[in-house]
Amino acid sequence: MSVLNELEKIKEEGQNEISDASSLEGLESARVSFLGKKGKVTTILKSLGDLSSEERPAIGKKANEVRQFMENIINKRKKELENEVLKRKLEEEVIDITLPGKRSPAGKRHLITQIIDEITDVFIGLGYKVAEGPEVETEYYNFDALNTPVDHPARSLMDTLYTQKDGVLLRTHTSPVQVRVMKETLPPVYIIAPGKAYRKDVPDPSHSPMFHQVEGLAVDKNITFGDLKGTLEAFAKQIFGADREVRLRPHFFPFTEPSVEVDVSCIMCNGKGCRVCGGVGWLEILGAGMVDPNVLNEVGYDPEEVSGFAFGMGVERIAMLKYGVNDIRLFYENDLRFLEQF
Ligand code: PHE
């Protein structure tokens, strides 16, 4: 068989194998068997040098034509097969972009935690530090050091939760933290102490045996009652709104003298009188006063050198006023329908 005939035969063979190739792998092995280093076309091209100068031009031309032809149909088939692969992949991996997405439920901070963080931010902004103390407290820190007489009704078994151990109780307020901080540090002191407090109350819409307070204490040279009022005003405006006004009413606490209860102008009616404030136009938000000299003496401070103010607020009460929540028990029932609103 002449070389030209052979080339023609190879061309036909190649054409069939290439169009029959049903995968990219199959096509590649077909390519190797014709155009690879030892492929049929390559072998002929390599042997051109052995030919006589009469034969060479025609055979050379034909051999190159065949090679070119094969390259073309291989590339064409390759594209076809690649498209098939892509099409199959797309069909297998259909994504319906109109389906609703999966929303993973995100947790959030409890409203009480949010309010504590808000209050904390306000006082951090005023230069205060955050302090903490134990919830299981001694009678000494909870009452004695806070100038509370032994026969004070707050100490009674009716109001205070005592442990089995003598002189150990669940703190009834965050005020013992005042004493702990002052005993540990020299003035000036500017701290707030958020945390839980416990009282022997039967749960009802406005009472819970466990609740939260934020205590505040400032002791320095020349601290005055005016400083207390200004601080509380700044606080009330930031938490309840810039239009709020603050009113101080005389009150009594064993550990402050003078003592006050602090009202903020009603956040609903702004003082006109409505259902939320019971028609009086004011809402009570906290207790406060100038630190009693007896307390300063107890912690080793000199009342002639320094003075201070303290305040304590109920976090639940502030949350209830701010969001119109009418039952304190809602905060502890863990009903997501309630909690998710905040
Ligand atoms: N400890 C008081 C209470 O629980 C609040 C208070 C704190 C009052 C600090 C004055 C000063 O009611």
XYZ file of C-alpha atoms and ligand atoms in Angstrom:
354
model
C 0.000 0.000 0.000
C 1.387 3.358 -0.955
C 2.037 5.886 1.804
C -0.623 8.180 0.362
C -3.213 5.414 0.560
C -2.080 4.628 4.050
C -2.561 8.278 5.040
C -6.037 8.252 3.544
C -6.843 5.136 5.546
C -5.461 6.657 8.751
C -7.559 9.750 8.149
C -10.733 7.715 7.810
C -9.912 5.584 10.837
C -9.165 8.697 12.866
C -12.352 10.381 11.815
C -14.378 7.400 12.990
C -12.574 6.997 16.293
C -12.819 10.664 17.084
C -16.499 11.019 16.314
C -17.154 7.820 18.281
C -15.273 9.046 21.358
C -17.939 9.401 24.052
C -15.786 10.910 26.793
C -12.914 13.356 27.083
C -10.704 10.495 28.264
C -11.617 8.416 25.196
C -10.949 11.353 22.913
C -7.561 11.938 24.495
C -6.476 8.323 23.937
C -7.631 8.612 20.304
C -5.560 11.765 19.932
C -2.500 10.024 21.398
C -2.864 7.056 19.033
C -2.798 9.355 15.969
C -1.001 12.558 16.929
C 0.962 11.501 20.039
C 4.731 10.986 19.983
C 4.299 7.435 18.703
C 0.992 8.095 16.935
C 0.274 6.905 13.423
C 0.411 10.354 11.783
C 3.478 11.393 13.772
C 5.335 8.252 12.741
C 4.786 9.038 9.052
C 5.790 12.670 9.522
C 8.976 11.530 11.235
C 9.832 9.178 8.376
C 9.579 11.871 5.651
C 13.334 12.275 5.714
C 13.794 8.680 4.539
C 11.793 9.338 1.408
C 13.230 10.137 -1.993
C 13.087 13.780 -3.056
C 10.458 12.863 -5.693
C 8.054 11.340 -3.207
C 8.612 13.707 -0.313
C 6.658 16.853 -1.369
C 3.377 15.095 -2.121
C 3.492 12.757 0.853
C 4.689 15.551 3.137
C 1.836 17.763 2.010
C -0.727 15.024 2.488
C 0.658 14.041 5.900
C 0.431 17.629 7.120
C -3.089 17.951 5.741
C -4.130 14.824 7.642
C -2.539 16.100 10.820
C -4.235 19.458 10.457
C -7.553 17.773 9.686
C -7.260 15.515 12.735
C -6.375 18.411 15.018
C -9.419 20.280 13.840
C -11.883 17.481 14.376
C -10.346 16.607 17.741
C -10.808 20.193 18.917
C -14.343 20.258 17.618
C -15.204 16.978 19.345
C -13.497 18.186 22.492
C -15.757 21.249 22.618
C -18.816 19.078 22.105
C -17.817 16.716 24.900
C -16.966 19.599 27.254
C -20.373 21.099 26.606
C -22.027 17.797 27.350
C -20.157 17.541 30.652
C -21.167 21.071 31.581
C -24.773 20.480 30.634
C -24.948 17.308 32.709
C -23.400 19.099 35.669
C -25.868 21.967 35.436
C -28.769 19.566 35.238
C -27.571 17.627 38.253
C -26.999 20.716 40.333
C -30.220 22.609 39.748
C -30.662 25.377 42.278
C -34.109 26.862 42.646
C -33.278 30.433 43.513
C -36.946 31.210 44.103
C -37.083 28.922 47.173
C -37.151 30.810 50.485
C -33.774 30.806 52.259
C -33.054 29.027 55.510
C -33.000 31.536 58.316
C -30.934 30.323 61.255
C -32.531 31.579 64.447
C -30.211 34.152 65.998
C -30.176 34.537 69.740
C -30.191 37.927 71.395
C -29.606 39.433 74.772
C -32.460 39.305 77.291
C -34.194 42.673 77.702
C -32.895 42.944 81.283
C -29.338 42.414 80.051
C -29.887 45.007 77.333
C -31.094 47.591 79.882
C -28.185 46.824 82.227
C -25.777 47.306 79.297
C -27.468 50.596 78.363
C -27.277 51.918 81.924
C -23.672 50.735 82.188
C -22.772 52.554 78.967
C -24.207 55.818 80.293
C -22.115 55.661 83.457
C -18.979 54.454 81.684
C -19.427 57.602 79.604
C -19.411 59.610 82.844
C -16.143 57.990 83.944
C -17.502 55.261 86.221
C -16.073 51.729 86.532
C -18.099 48.540 86.901
C -17.827 46.616 90.190
C -19.342 43.338 91.327
C -20.087 41.581 94.575
C -21.486 38.246 95.736
C -25.209 37.476 95.698
C -24.809 35.311 98.788
C -23.803 37.989 101.237
C -23.209 38.413 104.944
C -25.473 40.355 107.247
C -22.501 42.584 107.901
C -22.177 43.880 104.328
C -25.897 43.823 103.561
C -27.057 45.608 106.752
C -24.537 46.370 109.544
C -21.923 48.206 107.505
C -24.756 50.092 105.813
C -25.840 51.664 109.104
C -28.966 49.536 109.323
C -30.138 49.132 112.938
C -30.468 45.602 114.280
C -34.206 46.019 114.667
C -34.762 47.443 111.168
C -37.814 45.755 109.565
C -35.897 45.019 106.336
C -33.876 42.468 108.315
C -36.955 40.484 109.303
C -37.571 36.929 108.176
C -40.592 38.321 106.395
C -38.486 40.353 103.984
C -35.037 38.788 103.777
C -34.054 35.336 102.515
C -31.573 33.890 105.014
C -29.471 30.799 104.405
C -29.101 27.957 106.897
C -25.813 29.479 107.928
C -25.959 32.126 110.629
C -25.410 35.650 109.361
C -25.480 34.629 105.676
C -28.275 35.775 103.401
C -29.175 36.496 99.785
C -28.408 40.173 99.362
C -31.558 42.283 99.460
C -29.970 45.054 97.390
C -26.731 45.815 95.566
C -25.685 48.356 98.221
C -23.277 45.918 99.976
C -21.048 46.304 96.904
C -20.564 49.949 97.963
C -19.017 48.767 101.221
C -16.881 46.098 99.567
C -15.482 48.557 97.014
C -14.761 51.300 99.555
C -13.009 48.855 101.863
C -10.768 47.784 99.001
C -9.945 51.156 97.473
C -9.075 54.645 98.510
C -11.153 57.589 97.276
C -11.900 58.871 94.703
C -14.415 56.119 93.892
C -16.776 56.205 90.940
C -18.450 52.842 90.409
C -21.675 51.213 89.383
C -22.573 47.682 90.421
C -25.213 45.861 88.391
C -26.537 42.541 89.661
C -29.251 40.426 91.182
C -31.034 41.081 94.453
C -33.465 38.903 96.410
C -36.436 39.617 98.633
C -39.023 37.408 100.235
C -41.822 38.610 97.990
C -44.674 36.585 96.566
C -44.615 36.997 92.767
C -47.275 39.357 91.445
C -47.328 41.853 88.550
C -44.897 44.177 90.333
C -42.969 41.832 92.668
C -40.485 39.076 92.073
C -38.317 37.345 94.727
C -35.340 37.881 92.418
C -34.785 41.067 90.474
C -31.941 43.264 89.237
C -30.499 46.512 90.474
C -27.811 48.890 89.375
C -26.044 50.509 92.293
C -24.038 53.689 91.887
C -21.456 55.254 94.171
C -19.340 58.379 93.862
C -16.984 59.409 96.662
C -14.513 62.215 96.262
C -13.550 65.546 97.737
C -16.439 68.061 97.704
C -19.154 65.843 96.257
C -22.451 67.632 96.747
C -26.129 66.942 96.502
C -26.071 69.047 93.309
C -23.652 66.527 91.775
C -26.127 63.746 92.587
C -28.991 65.594 90.942
C -26.962 66.494 87.859
C -25.731 62.924 87.459
C -29.234 61.487 87.751
C -30.595 64.043 85.306
C -27.948 63.136 82.731
C -28.772 59.472 83.292
C -32.562 59.932 82.973
C -32.265 61.934 79.768
C -30.065 59.319 78.143
C -32.236 56.388 79.120
C -35.711 57.880 78.842
C -35.233 60.726 76.365
C -33.874 64.273 76.236
C -37.201 65.849 77.309
C -37.218 64.086 80.668
C -37.112 66.004 83.915
C -36.035 64.661 87.279
C -37.694 65.340 90.629
C -36.292 64.440 94.048
C -38.610 63.669 96.968
C -37.390 63.346 100.561
C -37.189 59.752 101.708
C -35.294 57.599 104.182
C -32.557 55.012 103.784
C -30.319 54.020 106.711
C -27.147 54.394 104.613
C -27.760 57.817 103.085
C -28.452 61.190 104.666
C -30.270 63.041 103.268
C -32.108 60.396 101.241
C -34.405 60.862 98.292
C -36.663 58.983 95.974
C -36.180 60.047 92.393
C -38.954 60.490 89.841
C -38.703 61.083 86.128
C -41.416 62.974 84.247
C -43.800 60.414 82.786
C -42.462 58.983 79.553
C -46.005 58.551 78.222
C -47.654 61.887 78.990
C -44.582 63.998 79.766
C -46.076 65.164 83.064
C -49.692 65.809 82.120
C -50.971 62.718 83.915
C -52.033 59.449 82.306
C -52.703 55.803 83.021
C -49.010 54.839 83.114
C -48.150 57.374 85.828
C -51.502 56.996 87.592
C -52.397 60.603 86.792
C -49.509 62.152 88.751
C -47.215 62.883 85.779
C -44.144 61.348 87.469
C -42.641 57.877 87.626
C -40.445 56.716 90.501
C -37.212 55.249 89.147
C -34.723 54.994 91.983
C -33.559 55.645 95.532
C -30.542 57.781 96.293
C -28.829 60.049 98.775
C -25.604 61.350 100.227
C -23.513 58.550 101.734
C -24.086 58.577 105.503
C -20.965 59.569 107.500
C -21.423 56.391 109.554
C -20.894 54.341 106.382
C -17.803 56.343 105.429
C -16.382 55.807 108.930
C -17.134 52.092 108.766
C -15.025 51.663 105.620
C -12.203 53.788 106.980
C -12.897 56.971 105.017
C -12.779 60.326 106.739
C -16.164 62.116 106.403
C -14.355 65.410 107.000
C -12.153 64.745 103.963
C -14.526 63.187 101.472
C -18.221 63.005 100.753
C -20.261 60.992 98.331
C -23.586 60.086 96.859
C -25.137 56.715 96.123
C -28.140 55.511 94.209
C -29.840 52.238 93.460
C -32.332 51.512 90.721
C -34.507 48.550 89.826
C -33.687 47.346 86.318
C -37.004 45.555 85.772
C -38.882 48.681 86.757
C -36.934 50.747 84.225
C -37.528 48.132 81.522
C -41.247 48.064 82.352
C -41.554 51.841 82.182
C -39.517 52.121 79.015
C -41.380 49.407 77.106
C -44.798 49.462 78.756
C -44.454 45.952 80.176
C -47.190 45.468 82.783
C -46.066 42.302 84.571
C -42.570 41.724 85.984
C -43.072 37.941 85.790
C -42.901 38.115 81.990
C -39.125 38.629 82.280
C -38.593 35.201 83.842
C -41.036 32.989 81.991
C -38.716 32.593 78.997
C -41.575 32.885 76.533
C -39.821 33.686 73.261
C -42.933 35.424 71.918
C -42.393 38.013 74.628
C -38.589 38.128 74.650
C -38.149 38.332 70.884
C -39.911 41.694 70.772
C -36.932 43.454 72.285
N -30.515 50.029 98.298
C -31.711 50.818 98.142
C -32.884 49.912 97.771
O -32.672 48.784 97.434
C -31.547 51.859 97.060
C -30.506 52.877 97.375
C -29.210 52.682 96.984
C -30.825 54.026 98.089
C -28.243 53.633 97.264
C -29.894 54.970 98.357
C -28.607 54.778 97.963
O -34.017 50.315 97.825
